[in-house]
């Protein structure tokens, strides 16, 4: 094969969309020469850097699409402050095997114990495992379903919400659903049942979901599907946000709840 000049090689790499190799070509070839790599090892090095660049861009795009309200990770979670949580169980969930199987994960506990932090952190780990994720609060989700229903676009909205491999619904139970909203939420759960995973955080135990949905029958139908293939983590303990104030004496210790 005749010698190929630099500009021609860069043009080929651009056409092939191998932009990481193109942008780092000289430094990668220098690295291969310094390390005395074989031809096969050099090709492997080039492929490794290209894959790393594409993975980085995929993750950045997926994080934008997920609409997480904050950046949270598992390294930033204080497991020592919440001894009711098994760190090994959370690390297992971070592998996303439950997402691959279309399971549900319920994070239950009083306000401020880290449910949303864990939900976001696990969602980010799921993205790293090459799955799509969408994050929403329960109230925003219900509002979008009600609006779509009133505009005759419910099927379109349900199809959109069924697409992500993981749907995270945060803060279920802070405000009660009206009967129509409860039925719409049931349709969504049914649509995703055994097809797409769901992660739901709630300040209410599952025994209280009848009052959350305003209809025990609908609540039972929803739980029947969610709990069929599920992981349930109940977090007990003080609110992170109020712990320091209690230590300083500004607040009295909270009255025990069903989660205490």
PDB file of N, CA and C in Angstrom, residues 133-205:
ATOM      1  N   UNK A 133     -33.109   6.411  30.526  1.00  0.00           N
ATOM      2  CA  UNK A 133     -33.763   6.759  31.784  1.00  0.00           C
ATOM      3  C   UNK A 133     -34.527   8.062  31.619  1.00  0.00           C
ATOM      4  N   UNK A 134     -35.681   8.155  32.284  1.00  0.00           N
ATOM      5  CA  UNK A 134     -36.430   9.412  32.362  1.00  0.00           C
ATOM      6  C   UNK A 134     -36.832   9.626  33.806  1.00  0.00           C
ATOM      7  N   UNK A 135     -36.570  10.827  34.320  1.00  0.00           N
ATOM      8  CA  UNK A 135     -36.903  11.189  35.698  1.00  0.00           C
ATOM      9  C   UNK A 135     -38.046  12.187  35.705  1.00  0.00           C
ATOM     10  N   UNK A 136     -39.010  11.999  36.613  1.00  0.00           N
ATOM     11  CA  UNK A 136     -40.101  12.956  36.781  1.00  0.00           C
ATOM     12  C   UNK A 136     -40.632  12.862  38.196  1.00  0.00           C
ATOM     13  N   UNK A 137     -41.225  13.937  38.675  1.00  0.00           N
ATOM     14  CA  UNK A 137     -41.931  13.852  39.952  1.00  0.00           C
ATOM     15  C   UNK A 137     -43.320  13.283  39.696  1.00  0.00           C
ATOM     16  N   UNK A 138     -43.924  12.736  40.736  1.00  0.00           N
ATOM     17  CA  UNK A 138     -45.266  12.161  40.593  1.00  0.00           C
ATOM     18  C   UNK A 138     -46.263  13.215  40.141  1.00  0.00           C
ATOM     19  N   UNK A 139     -46.170  14.412  40.716  1.00  0.00           N
ATOM     20  CA  UNK A 139     -47.123  15.454  40.366  1.00  0.00           C
ATOM     21  C   UNK A 139     -46.971  15.923  38.921  1.00  0.00           C
ATOM     22  N   UNK A 140     -45.728  16.064  38.450  1.00  0.00           N
ATOM     23  CA  UNK A 140     -45.515  16.457  37.055  1.00  0.00           C
ATOM     24  C   UNK A 140     -46.005  15.366  36.109  1.00  0.00           C
ATOM     25  N   UNK A 141     -45.763  14.127  36.483  1.00  0.00           N
ATOM     26  CA  UNK A 141     -46.197  12.997  35.658  1.00  0.00           C
ATOM     27  C   UNK A 141     -47.713  12.977  35.528  1.00  0.00           C
ATOM     28  N   UNK A 142     -48.390  13.082  36.653  1.00  0.00           N
ATOM     29  CA  UNK A 142     -49.854  13.040  36.637  1.00  0.00           C
ATOM     30  C   UNK A 142     -50.414  14.224  35.866  1.00  0.00           C
ATOM     31  N   UNK A 143     -49.826  15.405  36.064  1.00  0.00           N
ATOM     32  CA  UNK A 143     -50.298  16.587  35.337  1.00  0.00           C
ATOM     33  C   UNK A 143     -50.177  16.385  33.832  1.00  0.00           C
ATOM     34  N   UNK A 144     -49.084  15.776  33.399  1.00  0.00           N
ATOM     35  CA  UNK A 144     -48.897  15.552  31.961  1.00  0.00           C
ATOM     36  C   UNK A 144     -49.895  14.532  31.428  1.00  0.00           C
ATOM     37  N   UNK A 145     -50.225  13.506  32.235  1.00  0.00           N
ATOM     38  CA  UNK A 145     -51.204  12.505  31.809  1.00  0.00           C
ATOM     39  C   UNK A 145     -52.598  13.108  31.729  1.00  0.00           C
ATOM     40  N   UNK A 146     -52.956  13.901  32.724  1.00  0.00           N
ATOM     41  CA  UNK A 146     -54.277  14.537  32.737  1.00  0.00           C
ATOM     42  C   UNK A 146     -54.418  15.477  31.544  1.00  0.00           C
ATOM     43  N   UNK A 147     -53.382  16.266  31.274  1.00  0.00           N
ATOM     44  CA  UNK A 147     -53.408  17.203  30.147  1.00  0.00           C
ATOM     45  C   UNK A 147     -53.528  16.446  28.826  1.00  0.00           C
ATOM     46  N   UNK A 148     -52.741  15.379  28.670  1.00  0.00           N
ATOM     47  CA  UNK A 148     -52.796  14.595  27.435  1.00  0.00           C
ATOM     48  C   UNK A 148     -54.169  13.969  27.252  1.00  0.00           C
ATOM     49  N   UNK A 149     -54.763  13.492  28.349  1.00  0.00           N
ATOM     50  CA  UNK A 149     -56.092  12.879  28.275  1.00  0.00           C
ATOM     51  C   UNK A 149     -57.134  13.898  27.828  1.00  0.00           C
ATOM     52  N   UNK A 150     -57.058  15.106  28.379  1.00  0.00           N
ATOM     53  CA  UNK A 150     -58.039  16.142  28.032  1.00  0.00           C
ATOM     54  C   UNK A 150     -57.892  16.609  26.586  1.00  0.00           C
ATOM     55  N   UNK A 151     -56.683  16.466  26.040  1.00  0.00           N
ATOM     56  CA  UNK A 151     -56.419  16.912  24.668  1.00  0.00           C
ATOM     57  C   UNK A 151     -56.504  15.774  23.661  1.00  0.00           C
ATOM     58  N   UNK A 152     -56.907  14.585  24.125  1.00  0.00           N
ATOM     59  CA  UNK A 152     -57.030  13.450  23.219  1.00  0.00           C
ATOM     60  C   UNK A 152     -55.694  12.870  22.794  1.00  0.00           C
ATOM     61  N   UNK A 153     -54.635  13.084  23.604  1.00  0.00           N
ATOM     62  CA  UNK A 153     -53.299  12.604  23.258  1.00  0.00           C
ATOM     63  C   UNK A 153     -52.776  11.587  24.278  1.00  0.00           C
ATOM     64  N   UNK A 154     -53.677  10.942  24.998  1.00  0.00           N
ATOM     65  CA  UNK A 154     -53.232  10.044  26.058  1.00  0.00           C
ATOM     66  C   UNK A 154     -52.393   8.894  25.511  1.00  0.00           C
ATOM     67  N   UNK A 155     -52.814   8.297  24.430  1.00  0.00           N
ATOM     68  CA  UNK A 155     -52.061   7.171  23.856  1.00  0.00           C
ATOM     69  C   UNK A 155     -50.655   7.599  23.464  1.00  0.00           C
ATOM     70  N   UNK A 156     -50.546   8.786  22.895  1.00  0.00           N
ATOM     71  CA  UNK A 156     -49.236   9.316  22.512  1.00  0.00           C
ATOM     72  C   UNK A 156     -48.348   9.515  23.745  1.00  0.00           C
ATOM     73  N   UNK A 157     -48.941  10.051  24.816  1.00  0.00           N
ATOM     74  CA  UNK A 157     -48.171  10.293  26.030  1.00  0.00           C
ATOM     75  C   UNK A 157     -47.751   8.987  26.705  1.00  0.00           C
ATOM     76  N   UNK A 158     -48.658   8.039  26.749  1.00  0.00           N
ATOM     77  CA  UNK A 158     -48.323   6.740  27.340  1.00  0.00           C
ATOM     78  C   UNK A 158     -47.217   6.052  26.546  1.00  0.00           C
ATOM     79  N   UNK A 159     -47.270   6.167  25.230  1.00  0.00           N
ATOM     80  CA  UNK A 159     -46.227   5.570  24.390  1.00  0.00           C
ATOM     81  C   UNK A 159     -44.878   6.219  24.676  1.00  0.00           C
ATOM     82  N   UNK A 160     -44.871   7.534  24.862  1.00  0.00           N
ATOM     83  CA  UNK A 160     -43.631   8.249  25.175  1.00  0.00           C
ATOM     84  C   UNK A 160     -43.066   7.789  26.517  1.00  0.00           C
ATOM     85  N   UNK A 161     -43.937   7.660  27.521  1.00  0.00           N
ATOM     86  CA  UNK A 161     -43.493   7.268  28.862  1.00  0.00           C
ATOM     87  C   UNK A 161     -43.133   5.788  28.949  1.00  0.00           C
ATOM     88  N   UNK A 162     -43.548   5.018  27.964  1.00  0.00           N
ATOM     89  CA  UNK A 162     -43.211   3.591  27.936  1.00  0.00           C
ATOM     90  C   UNK A 162     -41.847   3.340  27.302  1.00  0.00           C
ATOM     91  N   UNK A 163     -41.287   4.341  26.614  1.00  0.00           N
ATOM     92  CA  UNK A 163     -40.038   4.131  25.873  1.00  0.00           C
ATOM     93  C   UNK A 163     -38.801   3.949  26.741  1.00  0.00           C
ATOM     94  N   UNK A 164     -38.566   4.798  27.748  1.00  0.00           N
ATOM     95  CA  UNK A 164     -37.319   4.638  28.523  1.00  0.00           C
ATOM     96  C   UNK A 164     -37.262   3.273  29.204  1.00  0.00           C
ATOM     97  N   UNK A 165     -36.089   2.698  29.250  1.00  0.00           N
ATOM     98  CA  UNK A 165     -35.949   1.406  29.916  1.00  0.00           C
ATOM     99  C   UNK A 165     -36.207   1.536  31.408  1.00  0.00           C
ATOM    100  N   UNK A 166     -35.909   2.715  31.973  1.00  0.00           N
ATOM    101  CA  UNK A 166     -36.214   2.983  33.383  1.00  0.00           C
ATOM    102  C   UNK A 166     -36.952   4.303  33.497  1.00  0.00           C
ATOM    103  N   UNK A 167     -38.103   4.279  34.155  1.00  0.00           N
ATOM    104  CA  UNK A 167     -38.856   5.492  34.471  1.00  0.00           C
ATOM    105  C   UNK A 167     -38.782   5.703  35.976  1.00  0.00           C
ATOM    106  N   UNK A 168     -38.249   6.849  36.392  1.00  0.00           N
ATOM    107  CA  UNK A 168     -38.153   7.191  37.813  1.00  0.00           C
ATOM    108  C   UNK A 168     -39.270   8.165  38.156  1.00  0.00           C
ATOM    109  N   UNK A 169     -40.073   7.801  39.144  1.00  0.00           N
ATOM    110  CA  UNK A 169     -41.179   8.654  39.607  1.00  0.00           C
ATOM    111  C   UNK A 169     -40.876   9.027  41.056  1.00  0.00           C
ATOM    112  N   UNK A 170     -40.572  10.296  41.264  1.00  0.00           N
ATOM    113  CA  UNK A 170     -40.149  10.769  42.580  1.00  0.00           C
ATOM    114  C   UNK A 170     -41.310  11.406  43.339  1.00  0.00           C
ATOM    115  N   UNK A 171     -41.290  11.258  44.662  1.00  0.00           N
ATOM    116  CA  UNK A 171     -42.203  11.961  45.565  1.00  0.00           C
ATOM    117  C   UNK A 171     -43.658  11.520  45.430  1.00  0.00           C
ATOM    118  N   UNK A 172     -43.895  10.256  45.210  1.00  0.00           N
ATOM    119  CA  UNK A 172     -45.270   9.752  45.207  1.00  0.00           C
ATOM    120  C   UNK A 172     -45.808   9.768  46.634  1.00  0.00           C
ATOM    121  N   UNK A 173     -46.970  10.366  46.820  1.00  0.00           N
ATOM    122  CA  UNK A 173     -47.601  10.351  48.130  1.00  0.00           C
ATOM    123  C   UNK A 173     -47.611  11.677  48.850  1.00  0.00           C
ATOM    124  N   UNK A 174     -46.865  12.663  48.363  1.00  0.00           N
ATOM    125  CA  UNK A 174     -46.864  13.957  49.034  1.00  0.00           C
ATOM    126  C   UNK A 174     -48.193  14.676  48.849  1.00  0.00           C
ATOM    127  N   UNK A 175     -48.812  14.451  47.712  1.00  0.00           N
ATOM    128  CA  UNK A 175     -50.154  14.989  47.456  1.00  0.00           C
ATOM    129  C   UNK A 175     -51.032  13.852  46.939  1.00  0.00           C
ATOM    130  N   UNK A 176     -52.304  13.796  47.378  1.00  0.00           N
ATOM    131  CA  UNK A 176     -53.182  12.716  46.915  1.00  0.00           C
ATOM    132  C   UNK A 176     -53.575  12.910  45.453  1.00  0.00           C
ATOM    133  N   UNK A 177     -53.868  11.786  44.770  1.00  0.00           N
ATOM    134  CA  UNK A 177     -54.339  11.814  43.394  1.00  0.00           C
ATOM    135  C   UNK A 177     -55.857  11.945  43.400  1.00  0.00           C
ATOM    136  N   UNK A 178     -56.386  12.613  42.379  1.00  0.00           N
ATOM    137  CA  UNK A 178     -57.836  12.517  42.211  1.00  0.00           C
ATOM    138  C   UNK A 178     -58.129  11.211  41.468  1.00  0.00           C
ATOM    139  N   UNK A 179     -59.372  10.723  41.522  1.00  0.00           N
ATOM    140  CA  UNK A 179     -59.688   9.405  40.941  1.00  0.00           C
ATOM    141  C   UNK A 179     -59.271   9.263  39.483  1.00  0.00           C
ATOM    142  N   UNK A 180     -59.485  10.310  38.674  1.00  0.00           N
ATOM    143  CA  UNK A 180     -59.127  10.221  37.263  1.00  0.00           C
ATOM    144  C   UNK A 180     -57.622  10.065  37.094  1.00  0.00           C
ATOM    145  N   UNK A 181     -56.849  10.826  37.873  1.00  0.00           N
ATOM    146  CA  UNK A 181     -55.398  10.742  37.798  1.00  0.00           C
ATOM    147  C   UNK A 181     -54.905   9.365  38.224  1.00  0.00           C
ATOM    148  N   UNK A 182     -55.549   8.783  39.233  1.00  0.00           N
ATOM    149  CA  UNK A 182     -55.168   7.453  39.694  1.00  0.00           C
ATOM    150  C   UNK A 182     -55.354   6.417  38.594  1.00  0.00           C
ATOM    151  N   UNK A 183     -56.457   6.514  37.867  1.00  0.00           N
ATOM    152  CA  UNK A 183     -56.712   5.569  36.774  1.00  0.00           C
ATOM    153  C   UNK A 183     -55.699   5.756  35.642  1.00  0.00           C
ATOM    154  N   UNK A 184     -55.295   7.006  35.389  1.00  0.00           N
ATOM    155  CA  UNK A 184     -54.293   7.265  34.348  1.00  0.00           C
ATOM    156  C   UNK A 184     -52.938   6.695  34.762  1.00  0.00           C
ATOM    157  N   UNK A 185     -52.600   6.836  36.047  1.00  0.00           N
ATOM    158  CA  UNK A 185     -51.340   6.273  36.537  1.00  0.00           C
ATOM    159  C   UNK A 185     -51.365   4.750  36.429  1.00  0.00           C
ATOM    160  N   UNK A 186     -52.513   4.153  36.708  1.00  0.00           N
ATOM    161  CA  UNK A 186     -52.659   2.703  36.564  1.00  0.00           C
ATOM    162  C   UNK A 186     -52.409   2.281  35.114  1.00  0.00           C
ATOM    163  N   UNK A 187     -52.912   3.058  34.160  1.00  0.00           N
ATOM    164  CA  UNK A 187     -52.683   2.722  32.753  1.00  0.00           C
ATOM    165  C   UNK A 187     -51.189   2.748  32.415  1.00  0.00           C
ATOM    166  N   UNK A 188     -50.475   3.713  32.982  1.00  0.00           N
ATOM    167  CA  UNK A 188     -49.039   3.795  32.736  1.00  0.00           C
ATOM    168  C   UNK A 188     -48.317   2.590  33.325  1.00  0.00           C
ATOM    169  N   UNK A 189     -48.646   2.248  34.579  1.00  0.00           N
ATOM    170  CA  UNK A 189     -48.009   1.095  35.216  1.00  0.00           C
ATOM    171  C   UNK A 189     -48.294  -0.172  34.420  1.00  0.00           C
ATOM    172  N   UNK A 190     -49.532  -0.314  33.957  1.00  0.00           N
ATOM    173  CA  UNK A 190     -49.892  -1.482  33.155  1.00  0.00           C
ATOM    174  C   UNK A 190     -49.118  -1.519  31.847  1.00  0.00           C
ATOM    175  N   UNK A 191     -48.934  -0.352  31.239  1.00  0.00           N
ATOM    176  CA  UNK A 191     -48.207  -0.280  29.967  1.00  0.00           C
ATOM    177  C   UNK A 191     -46.746  -0.728  30.145  1.00  0.00           C
ATOM    178  N   UNK A 192     -46.160  -0.381  31.274  1.00  0.00           N
ATOM    179  CA  UNK A 192     -44.752  -0.697  31.499  1.00  0.00           C
ATOM    180  C   UNK A 192     -44.547  -2.052  32.166  1.00  0.00           C
ATOM    181  N   UNK A 193     -45.604  -2.667  32.665  1.00  0.00           N
ATOM    182  CA  UNK A 193     -45.503  -3.919  33.408  1.00  0.00           C
ATOM    183  C   UNK A 193     -44.779  -5.003  32.599  1.00  0.00           C
ATOM    184  N   UNK A 194     -43.688  -5.524  33.172  1.00  0.00           N
ATOM    185  CA  UNK A 194     -42.856  -6.571  32.577  1.00  0.00           C
ATOM    186  C   UNK A 194     -42.212  -6.153  31.252  1.00  0.00           C
ATOM    187  N   UNK A 195     -42.266  -4.866  30.946  1.00  0.00           N
ATOM    188  CA  UNK A 195     -41.600  -4.357  29.738  1.00  0.00           C
ATOM    189  C   UNK A 195     -40.510  -3.353  30.082  1.00  0.00           C
ATOM    190  N   UNK A 196     -40.832  -2.457  31.015  1.00  0.00           N
ATOM    191  CA  UNK A 196     -39.873  -1.428  31.409  1.00  0.00           C
ATOM    192  C   UNK A 196     -39.832  -1.291  32.909  1.00  0.00           C
ATOM    193  N   UNK A 197     -38.648  -1.051  33.445  1.00  0.00           N
ATOM    194  CA  UNK A 197     -38.477  -0.931  34.893  1.00  0.00           C
ATOM    195  C   UNK A 197     -39.003   0.414  35.391  1.00  0.00           C
ATOM    196  N   UNK A 198     -39.430   0.431  36.651  1.00  0.00           N
ATOM    197  CA  UNK A 198     -39.855   1.664  37.305  1.00  0.00           C
ATOM    198  C   UNK A 198     -39.167   1.777  38.661  1.00  0.00           C
ATOM    199  N   UNK A 199     -38.746   2.989  38.987  1.00  0.00           N
ATOM    200  CA  UNK A 199     -38.221   3.299  40.320  1.00  0.00           C
ATOM    201  C   UNK A 199     -39.119   4.373  40.903  1.00  0.00           C
ATOM    202  N   UNK A 200     -39.733   4.082  42.033  1.00  0.00           N
ATOM    203  CA  UNK A 200     -40.673   5.011  42.660  1.00  0.00           C
ATOM    204  C   UNK A 200     -40.203   5.314  44.075  1.00  0.00           C
ATOM    205  N   UNK A 201     -40.129   6.610  44.409  1.00  0.00           N
ATOM    206  CA  UNK A 201     -39.858   6.993  45.790  1.00  0.00           C
ATOM    207  C   UNK A 201     -41.162   7.487  46.408  1.00  0.00           C
ATOM    208  N   UNK A 202     -41.354   7.176  47.678  1.00  0.00           N
ATOM    209  CA  UNK A 202     -42.589   7.577  48.358  1.00  0.00           C
ATOM    210  C   UNK A 202     -42.352   7.757  49.849  1.00  0.00           C
ATOM    211  N   UNK A 203     -43.021   8.747  50.423  1.00  0.00           N
ATOM    212  CA  UNK A 203     -42.974   8.957  51.865  1.00  0.00           C
ATOM    213  C   UNK A 203     -44.079   8.182  52.578  1.00  0.00           C
ATOM    214  N   UNK A 204     -44.797   7.369  51.817  1.00  0.00           N
ATOM    215  CA  UNK A 204     -45.899   6.596  52.388  1.00  0.00           C
ATOM    216  C   UNK A 204     -45.626   5.104  52.204  1.00  0.00           C
ATOM    217  N   UNK A 205     -45.927   4.321  53.233  1.00  0.00           N
ATOM    218  CA  UNK A 205     -45.798   2.872  53.116  1.00  0.00           C
ATOM    219  C   UNK A 205     -46.828   2.361  52.118  1.00  0.00           C
TER     220      UNK A 205
END
